[in-house]
Structures are given as structure tokens and as C-alpha cells.
CSV table of C-alpha atoms and ligand atoms in Angstrom, one decimal:
chain,number,residue,atom,x,y,z
A,297,MET,CA,-7.6,-29.6,-17.0
A,298,LYS,CA,-6.3,-28.0,-13.9
A,299,ARG,CA,-2.9,-28.5,-12.3
A,300,GLN,CA,-2.7,-28.5,-8.5
A,301,LEU,CA,0.2,-26.4,-7.0
A,302,GLY,CA,-0.3,-27.5,-3.4
A,303,GLN,CA,-0.3,-25.2,-0.4
A,304,THR,CA,1.0,-21.8,-1.7
A,305,ASP,CA,0.8,-18.1,-0.9
A,306,VAL,CA,0.2,-17.4,-4.5
A,307,PHE,CA,-2.2,-14.4,-5.0
A,308,PHE,CA,-2.3,-11.8,-7.7
A,309,PRO,CA,-2.5,-9.0,-8.6
A,310,ALA,CA,-1.6,-7.1,-5.4
A,311,PRO,CA,-0.6,-3.5,-4.7
A,312,ALA,CA,3.0,-2.9,-4.0
A,313,ALA,CA,2.4,-0.3,-1.3
A,314,LEU,CA,5.0,1.6,0.6
A,315,ILE,CA,4.2,1.5,4.3
A,316,VAL,CA,5.8,4.1,6.5
A,317,GLY,CA,6.3,3.9,10.3
A,318,GLY,CA,7.8,6.3,12.8
A,319,THR,CA,7.9,10.1,12.8
A,320,ILE,CA,9.5,12.8,10.6
A,321,GLU,CA,12.6,12.6,12.9
A,322,GLU,CA,12.9,8.8,12.6
A,323,ALA,CA,10.9,7.0,9.9
A,324,ASP,CA,11.3,3.8,7.9
A,325,VAL,CA,9.6,2.5,4.8
A,326,ALA,CA,8.9,-1.0,3.6
A,327,THR,CA,7.4,-2.5,0.5
A,328,ILE,CA,4.3,-4.5,1.3
A,329,ALA,CA,2.2,-6.7,-1.0
A,330,TRP,CA,0.0,-8.4,1.7
A,331,ILE,CA,-2.4,-5.6,2.2
A,332,GLY,CA,-6.1,-5.0,1.6
A,333,MET,CA,-9.2,-3.0,2.6
A,334,LEU,CA,-11.1,-4.9,5.4
A,335,SER,CA,-14.0,-2.6,6.2
A,336,SER,CA,-15.8,0.5,4.8
A,337,THR,CA,-17.5,2.0,7.9
A,338,PRO,CA,-15.2,2.8,9.5
A,339,PRO,CA,-12.6,2.3,6.7
A,340,ILE,CA,-10.0,-0.2,8.0
A,341,VAL,CA,-7.0,-1.4,6.0
A,342,GLY,CA,-5.1,-4.6,6.9
A,343,VAL,CA,-1.3,-4.9,6.5
A,344,SER,CA,0.6,-8.1,7.1
A,345,PHE,CA,4.2,-7.8,8.4
A,346,ASP,CA,6.9,-10.3,9.1
A,347,ASN,CA,7.7,-9.7,12.8
A,348,ARG,CA,11.3,-8.9,11.9
A,349,ARG,CA,10.6,-5.7,9.9
A,350,TYR,CA,12.0,-2.5,11.3
A,351,THR,CA,9.1,-0.5,9.9
A,352,LEU,CA,6.8,-2.7,12.0
A,353,GLU,CA,8.9,-1.9,15.1
A,354,LEU,CA,8.5,1.8,14.5
A,355,ILE,CA,4.7,1.4,13.8
A,356,ARG,CA,4.2,-0.4,17.1
A,357,ARG,CA,5.9,2.4,19.0
A,358,THR,CA,3.4,5.1,17.8
A,359,ARG,CA,0.5,2.8,16.8
A,360,GLU,CA,0.2,4.7,13.5
A,361,PHE,CA,1.3,4.2,9.9
A,362,THR,CA,0.8,5.5,6.4
A,363,VAL,CA,0.0,3.6,3.3
A,364,ASN,CA,1.5,5.1,0.2
A,365,ILE,CA,0.6,3.9,-3.3
A,366,PRO,CA,3.5,4.4,-5.8
A,367,SER,CA,2.9,5.0,-9.5
A,368,ALA,CA,4.2,2.4,-12.0
A,369,ASP,CA,7.2,4.6,-12.9
A,370,HIS,CA,8.5,4.2,-9.3
A,371,TYR,CA,8.9,0.4,-9.5
A,372,LYS,CA,12.6,0.5,-9.0
A,373,GLU,CA,12.4,2.6,-5.9
A,374,THR,CA,9.6,0.4,-4.6
A,375,ASP,CA,11.6,-2.7,-5.1
A,376,PHE,CA,14.6,-1.1,-3.4
A,377,CYS,CA,12.5,-0.4,-0.2
A,378,GLY,CA,11.7,-4.2,-0.1
A,379,LEU,CA,15.3,-5.3,-0.5
A,380,ILE,CA,17.1,-3.9,2.5
A,381,SER,CA,16.2,-2.9,6.1
A,382,GLY,CA,16.0,0.6,7.3
A,383,ARG,CA,17.8,-0.4,10.5
A,384,ASP,CA,21.1,0.6,9.0
A,385,THR,CA,20.2,2.6,5.9
A,386,ASN,CA,18.0,5.6,5.3
A,387,LYS,CA,15.9,4.2,2.5
A,388,PHE,CA,14.2,7.5,1.8
A,389,ILE,CA,17.5,9.2,0.9
A,390,LYS,CA,18.8,6.2,-1.1
A,391,ALA,CA,15.5,5.9,-3.1
A,392,GLY,CA,15.0,9.6,-3.5
A,393,LEU,CA,11.7,9.5,-1.7
A,394,THR,CA,10.6,12.5,0.5
A,395,PRO,CA,8.8,12.0,3.8
A,396,ILE,CA,6.4,14.9,4.4
A,397,ALA,CA,4.1,15.8,7.3
A,398,ALA,CA,0.7,14.1,7.4
A,399,SER,CA,-2.2,15.9,8.8
A,400,ARG,CA,-3.9,13.7,11.5
A,401,ILE,CA,-0.9,11.6,12.7
A,402,LYS,CA,2.8,12.0,13.3
A,403,THR,CA,3.9,9.4,10.8
A,404,PRO,CA,4.9,11.0,7.5
A,405,ILE,CA,3.5,10.3,4.0
A,406,ILE,CA,5.6,10.1,0.9
A,407,ARG,CA,5.5,13.1,-1.5
A,408,GLU,CA,6.4,11.1,-4.6
A,409,CYS,CA,3.5,8.6,-4.1
A,410,PRO,CA,0.3,10.1,-5.7
A,411,PHE,CA,-2.1,8.5,-3.1
A,412,ASN,CA,-1.6,8.2,0.7
A,413,LEU,CA,-3.6,7.0,3.6
A,414,GLU,CA,-3.1,8.0,7.3
A,415,CYS,CA,-4.0,5.1,9.6
A,416,LYS,CA,-4.3,4.5,13.4
A,417,ILE,CA,-4.0,0.9,14.6
A,418,VAL,CA,-7.3,-0.5,15.9
A,419,GLN,CA,-6.2,-4.2,16.2
A,420,GLU,CA,-3.4,-6.6,15.7
A,421,PHE,CA,-3.5,-10.3,15.0
A,422,GLN,CA,-0.7,-12.8,14.8
A,423,LEU,CA,-1.1,-15.2,11.8
A,424,GLY,CA,1.6,-17.8,11.3
A,425,ASP,CA,4.9,-15.8,11.1
A,426,TYR,CA,3.1,-12.6,10.1
A,427,LEU,CA,1.4,-9.9,12.2
A,428,LEU,CA,-1.7,-8.5,10.7
A,429,ILE,CA,-2.2,-4.9,11.8
A,430,MET,CA,-5.5,-3.3,11.2
A,431,GLY,CA,-5.6,0.5,10.9
A,432,GLU,CA,-8.5,2.9,10.7
A,433,ILE,CA,-8.0,5.3,7.9
A,434,VAL,CA,-8.2,8.8,9.4
A,435,GLU,CA,-7.2,10.8,6.4
A,436,THR,CA,-6.7,10.3,2.6
A,437,HIS,CA,-4.4,12.4,0.3
A,438,ILE,CA,-4.2,12.5,-3.4
A,439,ASP,CA,-2.1,14.6,-5.8
A,440,GLU,CA,-4.1,17.6,-6.9
A,441,ASP,CA,-3.5,16.9,-10.6
A,442,LYS,CA,-4.8,13.3,-10.3
A,443,VAL,CA,-8.3,14.4,-9.5
A,444,ASN,CA,-11.0,15.4,-12.0
A,445,PHE,CA,-14.0,17.5,-10.9
A,446,VAL,CA,-17.4,16.2,-12.1
A,447,ASN,CA,-20.3,18.4,-11.0
A,448,ASN,CA,-18.0,20.0,-8.5
A,449,ARG,CA,-17.2,16.6,-6.9
A,450,PRO,CA,-13.7,15.2,-6.9
A,451,GLN,CA,-13.2,12.0,-8.8
A,452,ILE,CA,-10.0,10.0,-8.7
A,453,ASP,CA,-8.4,9.6,-12.1
A,454,ILE,CA,-6.9,6.1,-12.0
A,455,SER,CA,-5.1,6.5,-15.3
A,456,LYS,CA,-3.3,9.5,-13.9
A,457,ILE,CA,-2.3,7.7,-10.7
A,458,ASN,CA,-1.1,4.8,-12.8
A,459,PRO,CA,-0.7,2.6,-9.7
A,460,LEU,CA,2.0,0.0,-9.5
A,461,VAL,CA,0.8,-3.6,-9.6
A,462,TYR,CA,2.7,-6.6,-8.2
A,463,CYS,CA,2.2,-10.2,-9.2
A,464,ALA,CA,3.5,-12.4,-6.3
A,465,THR,CA,4.1,-15.8,-7.8
A,466,VAL,CA,6.2,-14.6,-10.7
A,467,ARG,CA,7.6,-11.7,-8.7
A,468,GLU,CA,7.0,-9.2,-11.4
A,469,TYR,CA,5.9,-5.5,-11.4
A,470,TRP,CA,3.2,-4.5,-13.9
A,471,SER,CA,1.2,-1.4,-14.6
A,472,LEU,CA,-2.6,-1.5,-15.2
A,473,GLY,CA,-4.0,-2.2,-18.6
A,474,LYS,CA,-7.0,-0.5,-20.1
A,475,LYS,CA,-10.3,0.2,-18.3
A,476,LEU,CA,-12.8,-2.6,-19.1
A,477,GLY,CA,-16.0,-1.4,-17.5
A,478,ASN,CA,-17.8,0.0,-14.5
A,479,ALA,CA,-18.2,-2.1,-11.3
A,480,PHE,CA,-21.7,-2.8,-10.1
A,481,GLN,CA,-22.9,-2.1,-13.6
A,482,SER,CA,-21.1,-4.3,-16.1
A,483,GLY,CA,-22.7,-7.5,-14.7
A,484,MET,CA,-26.2,-6.0,-15.4
A,485,ASP,CA,-25.8,-7.2,-19.0
A,486,LEU,CA,-25.9,-10.8,-17.8
A,487,LEU,CA,-28.8,-10.0,-15.4
A,488,ASN,CA,-30.9,-8.7,-18.3
A,489,GLN,CA,-30.2,-11.6,-20.7
B,803,LIG,C1,7.3,-6.8,-3.8
B,803,LIG,C2,7.6,-7.0,-2.4
B,803,LIG,C3,6.5,-7.3,-1.5
B,803,LIG,C4,6.8,-7.5,-0.1
B,803,LIG,N1,5.7,-7.7,0.7
B,803,LIG,C5,5.9,-7.8,2.0
B,803,LIG,C6,4.8,-8.1,2.9
B,803,LIG,O1,3.7,-8.1,2.5
B,803,LIG,N2,5.1,-8.2,4.2
B,803,LIG,C7,6.4,-8.1,4.7
B,803,LIG,O2,6.5,-8.2,6.0
B,803,LIG,N3,7.4,-7.9,3.9
B,803,LIG,C8,7.2,-7.8,2.6
B,803,LIG,N4,8.3,-7.5,1.7
B,803,LIG,C9,9.6,-7.5,2.3
B,803,LIG,C10,10.0,-6.2,3.0
B,803,LIG,O3,9.6,-5.0,2.2
B,803,LIG,C11,11.5,-6.1,3.3
B,803,LIG,O4,11.9,-7.2,4.1
B,803,LIG,C12,12.0,-4.8,3.8
B,803,LIG,O5,13.4,-4.8,3.6
B,803,LIG,C13,11.7,-4.5,5.2
B,803,LIG,O6,12.3,-3.3,5.6
B,803,LIG,P1,12.4,-2.8,7.1
B,803,LIG,O7,13.2,-3.8,7.9
B,803,LIG,O8,13.2,-1.5,6.9
B,803,LIG,O9,11.0,-2.6,7.5
B,803,LIG,C14,8.1,-7.3,0.4
B,803,LIG,C15,9.2,-7.0,-0.5
B,803,LIG,C16,8.9,-6.8,-1.9
B,803,LIG,C17,10.0,-6.5,-2.8
């Protein structure tokens, strides 16, 4: 038996990303769960903002933003950045997060987040009361100690990143469980049955 919940925005799990807008001189950060990868070539990420967010205001001035993935142990700081607006408070200082220079754009990345994307807006789309901004990823950063080298090629170690996971309906933060298998391979077992 299934129970119908009606029209909801229930969706889980989601990242709880820290999106930064502005410049080193004036930056703001907001917690965003409505985010996803939209294209591979070129890589384009979509981020959905309520039009009232100050971070969005700063992003629209420079047409650039950064996506910063916090690790699970930063769940309190991440929640804090989603509770108040940066219009009146410097959330970086309050949360102990450090904006540092990116390499291809003027908007900073966050030092304490192990994984960061630099993005330039390619399109915007108003959806209901949210603005979907689509940004081409022009550079990717990862903490040196979260990368393993296999045959001299860097491989991201997800267990070391330990990304924060957000479950929208129940409004809970989780960490990842154990690895279950490899994508584009695990299903082969069924193919060969
Ligand atoms: C877990 C979580 C997820 C959120 N996801 C979004 C989102 O996807 N889009 C959005 O516009 N606001 C989202 N928010 C709310 C903003 O982060 C919040 O309004 C923030 O204070 C905006 O700050 P600003 O005005 O400094 O930009 C979320 C908040 C939390 C705690």
C-alpha cells in the first residue's frame, strides 16, 4: 500500500551546499539544498534561489558564484548560514568560515569546505517563486589530503570528504553510510542473470 502526500516539494537526499556570491571585499553565503548537476559538457550546475536571498543579489551583480560542499562535521555552521541573512550579519565570521581567493573568478571559495566549484552564470530561469541560475563550472578545487593517486591519476576519496547530506522533508542532516558498489557496474549482475 502507498499513501499519497499530495503536491509536495519532498525530495531526498540532497546536498546542503554553501553558495557564495560577491567578492572577497563583500561576500555572502547561503545554505542551498535545491541544487544539481545539469550537464556534463560543458559542466553546468543549477542552483535554485528564493528571489529574496542576499547571496543571490550579490551573485547577479558579478554573474559568478561558488559552490562549496561542507563535510558532515560542519553541519551546525551550514545550518547557521541558512538561518539568517547576510544583509546585516557577516556569516563567515560568525560561523568561523574563511573566504579565500578562487582562481578563475572574483567570488571566493570557502577554505573549510573540502570541495569547491567556481561557476559563471550562463542562464537564469524563473520557476514559481524561485530563480534557477545555471552556472558553467570553470574550475574545481579539492583539499589535497582528500585525493588518492591511482596510476598517477587523482581520484576523489569520498570517505575523506565525508559530505554533508540533507533530507528535506524531515529537515535532518545526515552523513553518508557505507559504500555499496560501483555505478555503471553493479547493475551488470542483473544483466547477466
Ligand atoms: C538546509 C537548508 C536548505 C536551504 N535551501 C535553500 C534553497 O535551496 N534555496 C533558497 O533560496 N534558500 C534555501 N535555504 C534558505 C537560505 O539558506 C536562507 O534563507 C539564508 O538565510 C539566505 O541568506 P542570505 O539572505 O544571506 O542569502 C535553505 C536553508 C537551509 C537551512
